[in-house]
mmCIF file of C-alpha atoms and ligand atoms in Angstrom:
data_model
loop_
_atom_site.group_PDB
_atom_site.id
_atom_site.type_symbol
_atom_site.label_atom_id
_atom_site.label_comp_id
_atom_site.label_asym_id
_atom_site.label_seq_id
_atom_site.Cartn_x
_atom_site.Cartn_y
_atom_site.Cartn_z
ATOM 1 C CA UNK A 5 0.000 0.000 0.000
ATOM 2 C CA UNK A 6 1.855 3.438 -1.135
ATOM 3 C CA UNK A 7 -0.786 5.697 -0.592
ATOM 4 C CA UNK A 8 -0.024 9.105 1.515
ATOM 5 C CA UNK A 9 3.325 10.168 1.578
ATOM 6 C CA UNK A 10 4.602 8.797 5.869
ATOM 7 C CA UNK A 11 3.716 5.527 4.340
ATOM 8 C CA UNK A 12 5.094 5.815 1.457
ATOM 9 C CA UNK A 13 8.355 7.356 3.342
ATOM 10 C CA UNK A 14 8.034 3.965 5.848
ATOM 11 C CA UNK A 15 7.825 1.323 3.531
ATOM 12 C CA UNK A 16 11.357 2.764 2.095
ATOM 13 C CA UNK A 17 12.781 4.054 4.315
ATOM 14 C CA UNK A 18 12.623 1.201 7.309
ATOM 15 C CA UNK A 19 12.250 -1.889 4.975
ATOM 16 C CA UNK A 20 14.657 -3.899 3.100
ATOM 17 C CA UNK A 21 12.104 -6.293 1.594
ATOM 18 C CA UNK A 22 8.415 -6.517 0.115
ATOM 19 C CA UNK A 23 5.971 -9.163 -0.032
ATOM 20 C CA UNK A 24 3.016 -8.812 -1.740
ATOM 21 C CA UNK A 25 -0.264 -9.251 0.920
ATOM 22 C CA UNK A 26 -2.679 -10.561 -1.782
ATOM 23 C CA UNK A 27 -1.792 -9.115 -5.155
ATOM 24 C CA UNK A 28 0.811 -12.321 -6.072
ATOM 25 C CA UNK A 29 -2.335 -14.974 -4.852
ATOM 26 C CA UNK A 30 -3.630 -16.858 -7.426
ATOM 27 C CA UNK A 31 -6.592 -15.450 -7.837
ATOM 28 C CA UNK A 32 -5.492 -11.863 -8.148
ATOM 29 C CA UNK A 33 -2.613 -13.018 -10.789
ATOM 30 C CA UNK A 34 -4.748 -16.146 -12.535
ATOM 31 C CA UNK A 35 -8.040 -14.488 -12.818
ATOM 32 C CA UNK A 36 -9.409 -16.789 -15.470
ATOM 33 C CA UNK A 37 -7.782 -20.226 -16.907
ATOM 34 C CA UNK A 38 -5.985 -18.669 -20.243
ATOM 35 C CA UNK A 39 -5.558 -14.657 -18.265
ATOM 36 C CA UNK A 40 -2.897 -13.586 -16.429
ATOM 37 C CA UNK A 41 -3.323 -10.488 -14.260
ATOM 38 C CA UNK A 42 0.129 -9.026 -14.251
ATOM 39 C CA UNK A 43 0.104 -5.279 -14.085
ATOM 40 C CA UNK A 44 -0.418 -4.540 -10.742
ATOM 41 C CA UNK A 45 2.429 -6.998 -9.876
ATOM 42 C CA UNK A 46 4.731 -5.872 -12.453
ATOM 43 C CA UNK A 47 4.103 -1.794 -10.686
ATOM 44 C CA UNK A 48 4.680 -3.233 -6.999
ATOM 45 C CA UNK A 49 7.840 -5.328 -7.990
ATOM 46 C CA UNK A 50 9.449 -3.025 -10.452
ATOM 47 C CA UNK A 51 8.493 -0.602 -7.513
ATOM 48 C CA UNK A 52 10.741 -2.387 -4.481
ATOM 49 C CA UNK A 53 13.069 -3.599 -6.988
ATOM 50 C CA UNK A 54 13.875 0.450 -8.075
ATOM 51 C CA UNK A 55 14.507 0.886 -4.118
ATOM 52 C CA UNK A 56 16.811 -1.701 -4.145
ATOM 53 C CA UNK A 57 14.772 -3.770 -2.121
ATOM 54 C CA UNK A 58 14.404 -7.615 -2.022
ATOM 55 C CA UNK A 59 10.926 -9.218 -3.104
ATOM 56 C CA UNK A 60 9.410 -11.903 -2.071
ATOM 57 C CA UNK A 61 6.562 -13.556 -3.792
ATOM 58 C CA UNK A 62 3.547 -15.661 -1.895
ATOM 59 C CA UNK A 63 2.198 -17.638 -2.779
ATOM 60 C CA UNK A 64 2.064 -19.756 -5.679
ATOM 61 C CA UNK A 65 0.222 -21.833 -4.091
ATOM 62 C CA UNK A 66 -2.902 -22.157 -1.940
ATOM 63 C CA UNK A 67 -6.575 -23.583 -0.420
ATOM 64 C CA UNK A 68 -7.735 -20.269 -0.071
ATOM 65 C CA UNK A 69 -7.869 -17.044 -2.909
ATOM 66 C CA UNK A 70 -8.282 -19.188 -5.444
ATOM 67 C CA UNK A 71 -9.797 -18.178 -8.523
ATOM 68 C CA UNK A 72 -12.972 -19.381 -9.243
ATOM 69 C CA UNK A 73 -12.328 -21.325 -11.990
ATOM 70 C CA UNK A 74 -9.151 -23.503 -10.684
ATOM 71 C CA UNK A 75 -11.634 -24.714 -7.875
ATOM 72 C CA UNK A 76 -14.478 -25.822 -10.660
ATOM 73 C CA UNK A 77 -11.723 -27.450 -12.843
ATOM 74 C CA UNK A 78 -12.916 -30.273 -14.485
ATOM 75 C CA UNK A 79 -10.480 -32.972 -15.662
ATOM 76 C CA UNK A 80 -8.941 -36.074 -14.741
ATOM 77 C CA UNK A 81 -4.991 -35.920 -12.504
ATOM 78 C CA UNK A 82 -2.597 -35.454 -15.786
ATOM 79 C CA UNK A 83 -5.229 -32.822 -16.948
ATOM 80 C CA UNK A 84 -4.569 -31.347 -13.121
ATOM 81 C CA UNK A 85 -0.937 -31.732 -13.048
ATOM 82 C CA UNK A 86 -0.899 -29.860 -16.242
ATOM 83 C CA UNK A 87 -3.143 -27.512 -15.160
ATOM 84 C CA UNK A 88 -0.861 -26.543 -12.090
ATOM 85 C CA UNK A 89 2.743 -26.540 -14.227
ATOM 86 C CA UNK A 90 1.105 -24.183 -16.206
ATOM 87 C CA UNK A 91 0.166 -22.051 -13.544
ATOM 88 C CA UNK A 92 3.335 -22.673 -11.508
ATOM 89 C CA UNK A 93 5.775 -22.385 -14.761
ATOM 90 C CA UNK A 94 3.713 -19.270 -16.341
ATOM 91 C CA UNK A 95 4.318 -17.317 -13.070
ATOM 92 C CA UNK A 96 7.499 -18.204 -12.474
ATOM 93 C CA UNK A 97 8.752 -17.389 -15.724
ATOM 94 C CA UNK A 98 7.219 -13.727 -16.180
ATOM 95 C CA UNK A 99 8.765 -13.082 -12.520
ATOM 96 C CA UNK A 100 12.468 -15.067 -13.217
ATOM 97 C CA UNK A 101 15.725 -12.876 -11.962
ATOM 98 C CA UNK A 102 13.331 -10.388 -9.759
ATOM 99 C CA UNK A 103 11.230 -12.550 -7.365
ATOM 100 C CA UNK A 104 14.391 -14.525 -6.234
ATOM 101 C CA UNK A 105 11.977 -16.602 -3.669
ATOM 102 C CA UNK A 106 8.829 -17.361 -3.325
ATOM 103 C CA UNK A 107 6.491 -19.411 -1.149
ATOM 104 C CA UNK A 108 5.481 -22.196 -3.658
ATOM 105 C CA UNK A 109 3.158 -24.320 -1.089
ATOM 106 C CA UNK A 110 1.482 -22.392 1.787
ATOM 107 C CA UNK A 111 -0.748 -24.123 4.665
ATOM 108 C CA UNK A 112 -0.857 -27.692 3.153
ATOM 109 C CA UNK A 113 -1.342 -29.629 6.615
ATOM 110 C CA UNK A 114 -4.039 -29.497 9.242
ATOM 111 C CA UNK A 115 -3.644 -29.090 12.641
ATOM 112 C CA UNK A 116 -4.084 -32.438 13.536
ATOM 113 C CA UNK A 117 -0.707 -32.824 10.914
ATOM 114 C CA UNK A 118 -2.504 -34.856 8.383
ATOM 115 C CA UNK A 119 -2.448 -33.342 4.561
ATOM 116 C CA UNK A 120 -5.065 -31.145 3.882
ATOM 117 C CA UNK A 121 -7.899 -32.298 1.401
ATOM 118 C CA UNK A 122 -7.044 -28.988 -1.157
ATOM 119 C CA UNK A 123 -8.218 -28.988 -4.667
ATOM 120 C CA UNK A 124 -4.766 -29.928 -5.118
ATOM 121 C CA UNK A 125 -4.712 -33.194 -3.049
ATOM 122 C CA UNK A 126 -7.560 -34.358 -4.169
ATOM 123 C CA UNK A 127 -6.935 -34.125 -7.670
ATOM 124 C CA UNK A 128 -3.703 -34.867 -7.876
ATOM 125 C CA UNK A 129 -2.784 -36.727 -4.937
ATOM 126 C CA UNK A 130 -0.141 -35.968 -1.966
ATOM 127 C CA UNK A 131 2.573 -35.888 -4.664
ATOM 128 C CA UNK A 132 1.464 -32.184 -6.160
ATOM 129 C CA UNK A 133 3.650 -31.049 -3.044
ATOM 130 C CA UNK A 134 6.773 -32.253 -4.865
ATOM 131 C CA UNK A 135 6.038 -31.673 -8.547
ATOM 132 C CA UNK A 136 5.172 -28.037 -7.274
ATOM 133 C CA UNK A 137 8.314 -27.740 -5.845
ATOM 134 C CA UNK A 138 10.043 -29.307 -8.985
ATOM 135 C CA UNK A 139 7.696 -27.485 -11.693
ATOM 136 C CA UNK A 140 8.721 -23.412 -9.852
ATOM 137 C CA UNK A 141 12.290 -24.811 -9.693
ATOM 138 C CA UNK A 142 12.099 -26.256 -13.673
ATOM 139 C CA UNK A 143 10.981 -22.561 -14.057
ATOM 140 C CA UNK A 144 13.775 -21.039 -12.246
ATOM 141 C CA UNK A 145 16.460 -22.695 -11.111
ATOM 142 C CA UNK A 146 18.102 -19.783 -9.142
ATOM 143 C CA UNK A 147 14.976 -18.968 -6.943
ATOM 144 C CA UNK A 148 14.435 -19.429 -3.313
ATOM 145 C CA UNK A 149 11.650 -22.080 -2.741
ATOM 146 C CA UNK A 150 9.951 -22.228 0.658
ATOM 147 C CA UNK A 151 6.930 -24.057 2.421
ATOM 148 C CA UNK A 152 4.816 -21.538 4.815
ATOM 149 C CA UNK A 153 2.899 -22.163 7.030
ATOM 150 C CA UNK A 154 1.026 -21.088 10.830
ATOM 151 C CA UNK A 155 1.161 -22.685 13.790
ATOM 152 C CA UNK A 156 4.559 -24.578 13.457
ATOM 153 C CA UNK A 157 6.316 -23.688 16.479
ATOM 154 C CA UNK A 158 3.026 -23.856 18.415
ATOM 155 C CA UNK A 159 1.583 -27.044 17.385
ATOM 156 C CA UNK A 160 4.385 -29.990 17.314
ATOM 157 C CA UNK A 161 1.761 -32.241 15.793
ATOM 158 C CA UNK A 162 1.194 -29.998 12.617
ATOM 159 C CA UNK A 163 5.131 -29.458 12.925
ATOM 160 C CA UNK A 164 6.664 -33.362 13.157
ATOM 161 C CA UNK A 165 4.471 -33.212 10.099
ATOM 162 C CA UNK A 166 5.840 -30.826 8.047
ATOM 163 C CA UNK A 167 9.540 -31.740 9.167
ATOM 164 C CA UNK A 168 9.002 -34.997 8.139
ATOM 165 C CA UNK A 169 7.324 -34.176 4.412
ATOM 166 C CA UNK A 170 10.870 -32.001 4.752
ATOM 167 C CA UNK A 171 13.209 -34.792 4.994
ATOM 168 C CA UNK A 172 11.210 -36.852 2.897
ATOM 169 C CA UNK A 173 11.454 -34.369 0.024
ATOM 170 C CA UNK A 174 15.385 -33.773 0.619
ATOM 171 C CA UNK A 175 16.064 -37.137 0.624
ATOM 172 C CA UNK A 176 14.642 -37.303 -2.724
ATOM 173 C CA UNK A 177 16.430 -34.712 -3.966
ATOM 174 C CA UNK A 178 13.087 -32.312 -4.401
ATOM 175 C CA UNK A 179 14.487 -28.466 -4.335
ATOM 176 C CA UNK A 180 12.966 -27.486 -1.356
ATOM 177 C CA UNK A 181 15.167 -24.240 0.771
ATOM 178 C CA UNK A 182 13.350 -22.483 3.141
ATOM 179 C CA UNK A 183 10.810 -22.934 5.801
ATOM 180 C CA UNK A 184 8.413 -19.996 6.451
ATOM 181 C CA UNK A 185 7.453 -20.012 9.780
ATOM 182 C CA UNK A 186 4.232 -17.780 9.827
ATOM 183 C CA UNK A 187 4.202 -15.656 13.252
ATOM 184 C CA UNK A 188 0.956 -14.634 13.567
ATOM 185 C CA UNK A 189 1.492 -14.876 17.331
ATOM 186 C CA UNK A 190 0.500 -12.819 20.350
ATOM 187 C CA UNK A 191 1.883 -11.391 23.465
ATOM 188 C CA UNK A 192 0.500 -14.856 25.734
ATOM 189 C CA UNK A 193 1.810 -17.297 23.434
ATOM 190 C CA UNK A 194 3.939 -19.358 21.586
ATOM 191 C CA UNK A 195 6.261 -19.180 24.134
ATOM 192 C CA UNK A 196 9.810 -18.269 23.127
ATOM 193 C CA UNK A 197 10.968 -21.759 24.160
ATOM 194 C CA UNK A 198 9.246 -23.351 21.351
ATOM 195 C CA UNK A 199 9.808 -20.853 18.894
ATOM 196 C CA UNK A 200 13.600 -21.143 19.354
ATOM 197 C CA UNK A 201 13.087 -25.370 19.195
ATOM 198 C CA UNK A 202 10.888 -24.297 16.085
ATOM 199 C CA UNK A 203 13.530 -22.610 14.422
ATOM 200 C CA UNK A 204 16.522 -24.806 15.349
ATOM 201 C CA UNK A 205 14.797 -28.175 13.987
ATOM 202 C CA UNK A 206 13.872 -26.509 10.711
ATOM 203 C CA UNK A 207 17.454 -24.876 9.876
ATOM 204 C CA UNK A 208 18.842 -28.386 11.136
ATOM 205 C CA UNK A 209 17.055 -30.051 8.095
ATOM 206 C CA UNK A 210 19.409 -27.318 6.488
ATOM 207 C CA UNK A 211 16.628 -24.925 5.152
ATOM 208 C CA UNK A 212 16.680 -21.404 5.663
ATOM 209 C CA UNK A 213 14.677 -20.124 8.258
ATOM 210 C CA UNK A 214 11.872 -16.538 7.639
ATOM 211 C CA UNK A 215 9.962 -15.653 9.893
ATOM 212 C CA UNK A 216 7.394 -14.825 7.614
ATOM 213 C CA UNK A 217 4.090 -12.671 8.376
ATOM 214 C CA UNK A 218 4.646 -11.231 11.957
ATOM 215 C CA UNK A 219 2.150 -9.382 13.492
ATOM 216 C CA UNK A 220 2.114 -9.728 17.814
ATOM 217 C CA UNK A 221 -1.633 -9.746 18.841
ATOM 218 C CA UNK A 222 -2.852 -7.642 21.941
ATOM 219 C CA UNK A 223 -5.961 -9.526 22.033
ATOM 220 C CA UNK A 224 -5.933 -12.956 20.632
ATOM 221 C CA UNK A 225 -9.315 -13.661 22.263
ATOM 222 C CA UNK A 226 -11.274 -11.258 20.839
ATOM 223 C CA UNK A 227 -11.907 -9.599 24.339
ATOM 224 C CA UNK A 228 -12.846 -6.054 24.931
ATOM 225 C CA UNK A 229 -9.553 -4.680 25.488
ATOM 226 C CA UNK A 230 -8.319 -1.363 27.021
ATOM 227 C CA UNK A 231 -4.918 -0.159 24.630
ATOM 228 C CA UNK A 232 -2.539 -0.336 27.512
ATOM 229 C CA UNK A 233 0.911 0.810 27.757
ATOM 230 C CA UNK A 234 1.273 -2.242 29.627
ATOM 231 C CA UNK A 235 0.151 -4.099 26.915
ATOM 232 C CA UNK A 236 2.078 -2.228 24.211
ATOM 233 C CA UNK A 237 5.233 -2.689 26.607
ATOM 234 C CA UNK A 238 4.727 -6.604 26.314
ATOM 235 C CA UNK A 239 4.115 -6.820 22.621
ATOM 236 C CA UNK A 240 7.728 -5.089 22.370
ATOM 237 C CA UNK A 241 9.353 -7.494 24.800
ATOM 238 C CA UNK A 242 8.220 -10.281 22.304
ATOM 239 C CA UNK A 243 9.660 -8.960 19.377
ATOM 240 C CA UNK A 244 12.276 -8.265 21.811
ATOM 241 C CA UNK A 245 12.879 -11.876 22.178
ATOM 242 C CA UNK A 246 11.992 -13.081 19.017
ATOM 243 C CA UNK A 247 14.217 -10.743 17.217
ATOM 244 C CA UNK A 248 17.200 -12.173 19.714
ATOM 245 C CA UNK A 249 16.549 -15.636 19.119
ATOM 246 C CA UNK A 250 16.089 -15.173 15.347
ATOM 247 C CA UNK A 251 19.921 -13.706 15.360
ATOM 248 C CA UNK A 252 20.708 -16.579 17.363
ATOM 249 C CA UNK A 253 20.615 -18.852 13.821
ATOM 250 C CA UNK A 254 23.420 -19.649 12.398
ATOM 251 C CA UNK A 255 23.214 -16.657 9.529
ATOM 252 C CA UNK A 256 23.774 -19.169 6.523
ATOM 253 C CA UNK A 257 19.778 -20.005 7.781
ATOM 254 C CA UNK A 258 18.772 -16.888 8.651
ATOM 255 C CA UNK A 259 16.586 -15.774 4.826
ATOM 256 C CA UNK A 260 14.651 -12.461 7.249
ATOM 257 C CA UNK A 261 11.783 -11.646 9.296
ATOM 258 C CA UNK A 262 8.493 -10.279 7.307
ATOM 259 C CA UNK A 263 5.677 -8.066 9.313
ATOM 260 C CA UNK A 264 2.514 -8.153 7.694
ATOM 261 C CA UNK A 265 1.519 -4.881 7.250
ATOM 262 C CA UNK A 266 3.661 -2.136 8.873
ATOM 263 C CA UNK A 267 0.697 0.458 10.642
ATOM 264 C CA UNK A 268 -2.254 -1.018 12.658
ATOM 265 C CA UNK A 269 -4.532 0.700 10.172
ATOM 266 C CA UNK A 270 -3.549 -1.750 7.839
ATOM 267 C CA UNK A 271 -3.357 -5.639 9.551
ATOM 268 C CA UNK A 272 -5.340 -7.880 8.655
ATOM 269 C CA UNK A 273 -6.271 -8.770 11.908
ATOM 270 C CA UNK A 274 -9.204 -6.488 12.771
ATOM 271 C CA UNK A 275 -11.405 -7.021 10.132
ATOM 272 C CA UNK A 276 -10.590 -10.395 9.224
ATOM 273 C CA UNK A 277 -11.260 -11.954 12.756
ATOM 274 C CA UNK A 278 -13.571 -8.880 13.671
ATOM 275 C CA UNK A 279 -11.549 -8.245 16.599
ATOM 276 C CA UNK A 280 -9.330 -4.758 18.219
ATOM 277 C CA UNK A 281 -6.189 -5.201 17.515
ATOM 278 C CA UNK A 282 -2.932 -3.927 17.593
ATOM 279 C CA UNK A 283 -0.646 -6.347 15.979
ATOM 280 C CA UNK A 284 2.156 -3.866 14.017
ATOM 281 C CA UNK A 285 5.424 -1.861 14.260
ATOM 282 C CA UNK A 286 3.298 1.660 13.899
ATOM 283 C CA UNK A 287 0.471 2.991 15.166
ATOM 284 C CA UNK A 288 -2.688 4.074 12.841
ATOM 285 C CA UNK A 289 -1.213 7.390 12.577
ATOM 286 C CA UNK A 290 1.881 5.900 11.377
ATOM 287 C CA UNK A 291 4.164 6.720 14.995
ATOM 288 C CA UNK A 292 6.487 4.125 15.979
ATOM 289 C CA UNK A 293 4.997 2.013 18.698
ATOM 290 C CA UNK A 294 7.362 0.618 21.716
ATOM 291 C CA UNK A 295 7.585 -3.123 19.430
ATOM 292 C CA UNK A 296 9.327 -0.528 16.758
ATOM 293 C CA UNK A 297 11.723 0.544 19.336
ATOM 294 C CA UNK A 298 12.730 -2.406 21.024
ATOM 295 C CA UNK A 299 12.839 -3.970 17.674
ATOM 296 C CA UNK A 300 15.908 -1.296 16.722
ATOM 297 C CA UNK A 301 17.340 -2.330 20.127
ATOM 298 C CA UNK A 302 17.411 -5.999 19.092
ATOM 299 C CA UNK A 303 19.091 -5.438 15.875
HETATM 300 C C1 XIL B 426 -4.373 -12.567 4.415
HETATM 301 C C2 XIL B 426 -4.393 -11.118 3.969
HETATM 302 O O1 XIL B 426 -3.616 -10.360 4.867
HETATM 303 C C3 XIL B 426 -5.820 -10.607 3.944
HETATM 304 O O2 XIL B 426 -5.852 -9.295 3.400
HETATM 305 C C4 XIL B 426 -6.693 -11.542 3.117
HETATM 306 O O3 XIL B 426 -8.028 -11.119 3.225
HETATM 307 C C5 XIL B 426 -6.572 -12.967 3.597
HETATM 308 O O4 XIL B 426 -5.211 -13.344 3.590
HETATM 309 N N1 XIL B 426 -1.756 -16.586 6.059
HETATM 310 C C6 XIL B 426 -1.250 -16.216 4.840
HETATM 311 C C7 XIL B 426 -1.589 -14.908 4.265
HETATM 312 O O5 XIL B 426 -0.410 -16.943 4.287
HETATM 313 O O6 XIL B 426 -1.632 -14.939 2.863
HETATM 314 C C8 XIL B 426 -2.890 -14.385 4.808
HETATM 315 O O7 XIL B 426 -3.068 -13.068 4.314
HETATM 316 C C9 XIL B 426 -2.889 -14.437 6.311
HETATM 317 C C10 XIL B 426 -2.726 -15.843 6.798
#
């Protein structure tokens, strides 16, 4: 979002990297089987990429934002599997030597760590995790190719999942680099314990660690909350800590930490759980908030 000029004069000022929120989804980039939607994500990338900054691209992959017609696709699995090279490959391609990574595969498990029954799974089978992997990397063999997904440090279930799809794909020889570990997390929990654990068995598989999509709820109940410089003080001791234990990685695995949204004004978080919320490095009228500071302190 560059509209009005401190936001503009944040996102370039105190960022080193972009990722698109929803313009790079499928269905904002694959509107209709034989379209392609690129001008909007041509203006944002050609945008960072004139500030010098890195871009990365999510998601290539999804169960949700799909475009209508990839969910009513009618055909039998090599009519699928063609269906998502083309999609993969076409994408890929336009983007090659500027999106240098991008989250092919996001949220693929359930909580309870078995696969989740996408379009993709069921049409295709549990195998359209690798021939994503190997169709974006066919595409562009220099890129950066992560799984992301929520909950991983939180839930070991959903985790021992993932880690093991993780060796299993390495062993094969399946380019697979990065794990995105979404934080969506408040100030009560995960605790930093299992984040660091979180982080340590995932670079120990030898992928590259981001902590993708951070935003630190105040309120992850959906309570009637009181804005608290209390509160505000704990949601910078967690980046606090999370920042720390991020550095702790050894830096070959260390790929970056992503917020999701910069201002409060703009998180998701409020309107898509209905809930107050205070999740981001800057207030709504774009002031640093005490997470900004003790974010700086971290560094
Ligand atoms: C969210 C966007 O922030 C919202 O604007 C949109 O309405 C829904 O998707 N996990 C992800 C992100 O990987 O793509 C999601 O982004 C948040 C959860």
């Amino acid at each position: 979002m560059l509209d009005g000029t401190r936001n503009k004069e944040i996102i370039d000022r105190q960022f080193n990297s972009f990722t698109p929120e929803n313009i790079f989804k499928p269905n904002s980039l694959h509107p209709e089987e034989n379209t392609f939607n690129w001008p909007e994500a041509d203006q944002m990338l050609d945008y960072a990429l004139s500030q010098n900054k890195r871009f990365h691209g999510h998601t290539l992959l999804w169960h949700n934002q799909l475009p209508l017609w990839m969910e009513n696709f009618q055909g039998n699995s090599a009519e699928w599997e063609a269906m998502l090279k083309t999609h993969i490959q076409t994408i890929c391609h336009h983007f090659k030597g500027k999106v240098k990574a991008w989250d092919v595969l996001n949220e693929a498990f359930n909580e309870d760590g078995s696969l989740r029954n996408s379009i993709w799974k069921q049409h295709i089978g549990a195998s359209y995790i690798e021939k994503a992997f190997v169709f974006a990397h066919e595409a562009d063999p220099e890129a950066i190719l992560f799984y992301n997904d929520f909950n991983l440090a939180l839930n070991d279930k959903k985790r021992d999942a993932v880690v093991s799809l993780i060796r299993n794909l390495k062993q094969r020889n399946i380019p697979i680099h990065g794990i995105g570990l979404q934080m969506h997390i408040s100030i009560y929990y995960p605790s930093n314990v299992v984040i660091a654990s979180a982080m340590k068995e995932f670079y120990q598989l030898g992928l590259k660690v981001h902590l993708s999509e951070l935003d630190i709820s105040l309120n992850p109940r959906g309570l009637d909350i009181e804005l608290t410089d209390k509160l505000l003080q704990k949601q910078a001791q967690k980046m606090y800590s999370v920042s720390l234990l991020y550095q702790q990685i050894p830096k070959a695995y260390q790929y970056g930490i992503t917020f999701w949204g910069h201002s409060d004004v703009h998180s998701w978080i409020p309107s898509f759980f209905g809930r107050e919320d205070y999740p981001l490095l800057f207030d709504a009228n774009y002031k640093a908030k005490p997470m900004y500071c003790k974010f700086l302190e971290s560094l």
